[in-house]
Phi, psi and omega in degrees: 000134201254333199204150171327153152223090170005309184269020177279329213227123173254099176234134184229215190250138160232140196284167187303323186287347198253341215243355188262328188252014186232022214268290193298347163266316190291313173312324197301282174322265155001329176259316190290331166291341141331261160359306200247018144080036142017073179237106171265342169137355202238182142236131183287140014246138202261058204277213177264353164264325153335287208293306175306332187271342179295326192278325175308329188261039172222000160339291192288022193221317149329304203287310216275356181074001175270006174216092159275144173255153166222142155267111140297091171272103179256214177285352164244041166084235194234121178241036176196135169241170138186171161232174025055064182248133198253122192317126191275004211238134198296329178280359183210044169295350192272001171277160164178160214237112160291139145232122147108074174275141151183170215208131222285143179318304194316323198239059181241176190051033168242003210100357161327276173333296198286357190278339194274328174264325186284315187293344154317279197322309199290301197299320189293316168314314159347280188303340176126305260234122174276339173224141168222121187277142135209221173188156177191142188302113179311118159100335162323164178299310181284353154291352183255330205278268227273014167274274196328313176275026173095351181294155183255155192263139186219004190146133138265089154339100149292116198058044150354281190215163196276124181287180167309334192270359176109326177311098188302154162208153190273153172270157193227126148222148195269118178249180156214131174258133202279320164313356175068023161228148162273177180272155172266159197306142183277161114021000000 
């Protein structure tokens, strides 16, 4: 098999303990969007020990519940990701930020991704949250991803942020209101 087959792939939530033993599959993924020049967040060169102490240091934002992971698993393990942080701040609980969607080369162009944002979109209403946030490199694959499933476009950032290679580039960022309404307007 050449490319994801959705139905293949079981993604779920990993619990802290799941999410402590899964840090070198999560790291795999991670390098490799690097790798294929990304910008997630990172500058080559980027390998899996990099990528592992990063995914190691959100350990304590897991245990603490203010970061959910979710995993995709298929037949080469985990060829997908994304979390969920959810806003600690009393006036803006009702929010929450996808971060780090991404889905290994191997397993891209079947449907992966969008199978990875509706179960974001699904989990964060779980969780309470009426907005959903992101921010993703203006012109990217994953900005044709999160047009295409409805997100609304609110602003671009010219050099935002540094692709792997160092380049600044602008960001596109994104809401979505998950009740299938916006809030009206104050008053």
């Amino acid at each position: 098999m050449t490319g994801a087959d959705i139905r293949t792939h079981t993604i779920t939530a990993l619990s802290a303990e799941e999410f402590r033993h899964s840090v070198e599959d999560l790291a795999a993924v991670l390098a490799d969007a690097v790798d294929d020049n990304a910008s997630v967040g990172f500058l080559a060169p980027f390998g899996p020990d990099e990528a592992a102490a990063w995914w190691a240091a959100q350990q304590p934002a897991v245990d603490d519940g203010s970061l959910t992971v979710w995993a995709a698993r298929g037949p080469r393990g985990i060829e997908g990701t994304f979390a969920l942080a959810l806003s600690p701040k009393p006036n803006s609980r009702h929010r929450a930020e996808l971060v780090k969607l991404m889905v290994h080369r191997t397993a891209r162009g079947q449907g992966l991704g969008r199978a990875l944002l509706a179960t974001a979109e699904r989990e964060a209403t779980r969780a309470g949250a009426t907005l959903l946030l992101l921010d993703t490199e203006t012109d990217s694959p994953a900005e044709h991803l999160y047009r295409t499933a409805g997100w609304t476009h609110y602003g671009t950032v010219p050099g935002y942020a540094a692709d792997p290679a160092g380049t600044l580039r602008p960001c596109s960022f994104y809401f979505k209101h998950l009740t299938g309404t916006a809030p009206a307007p104050p008053t």
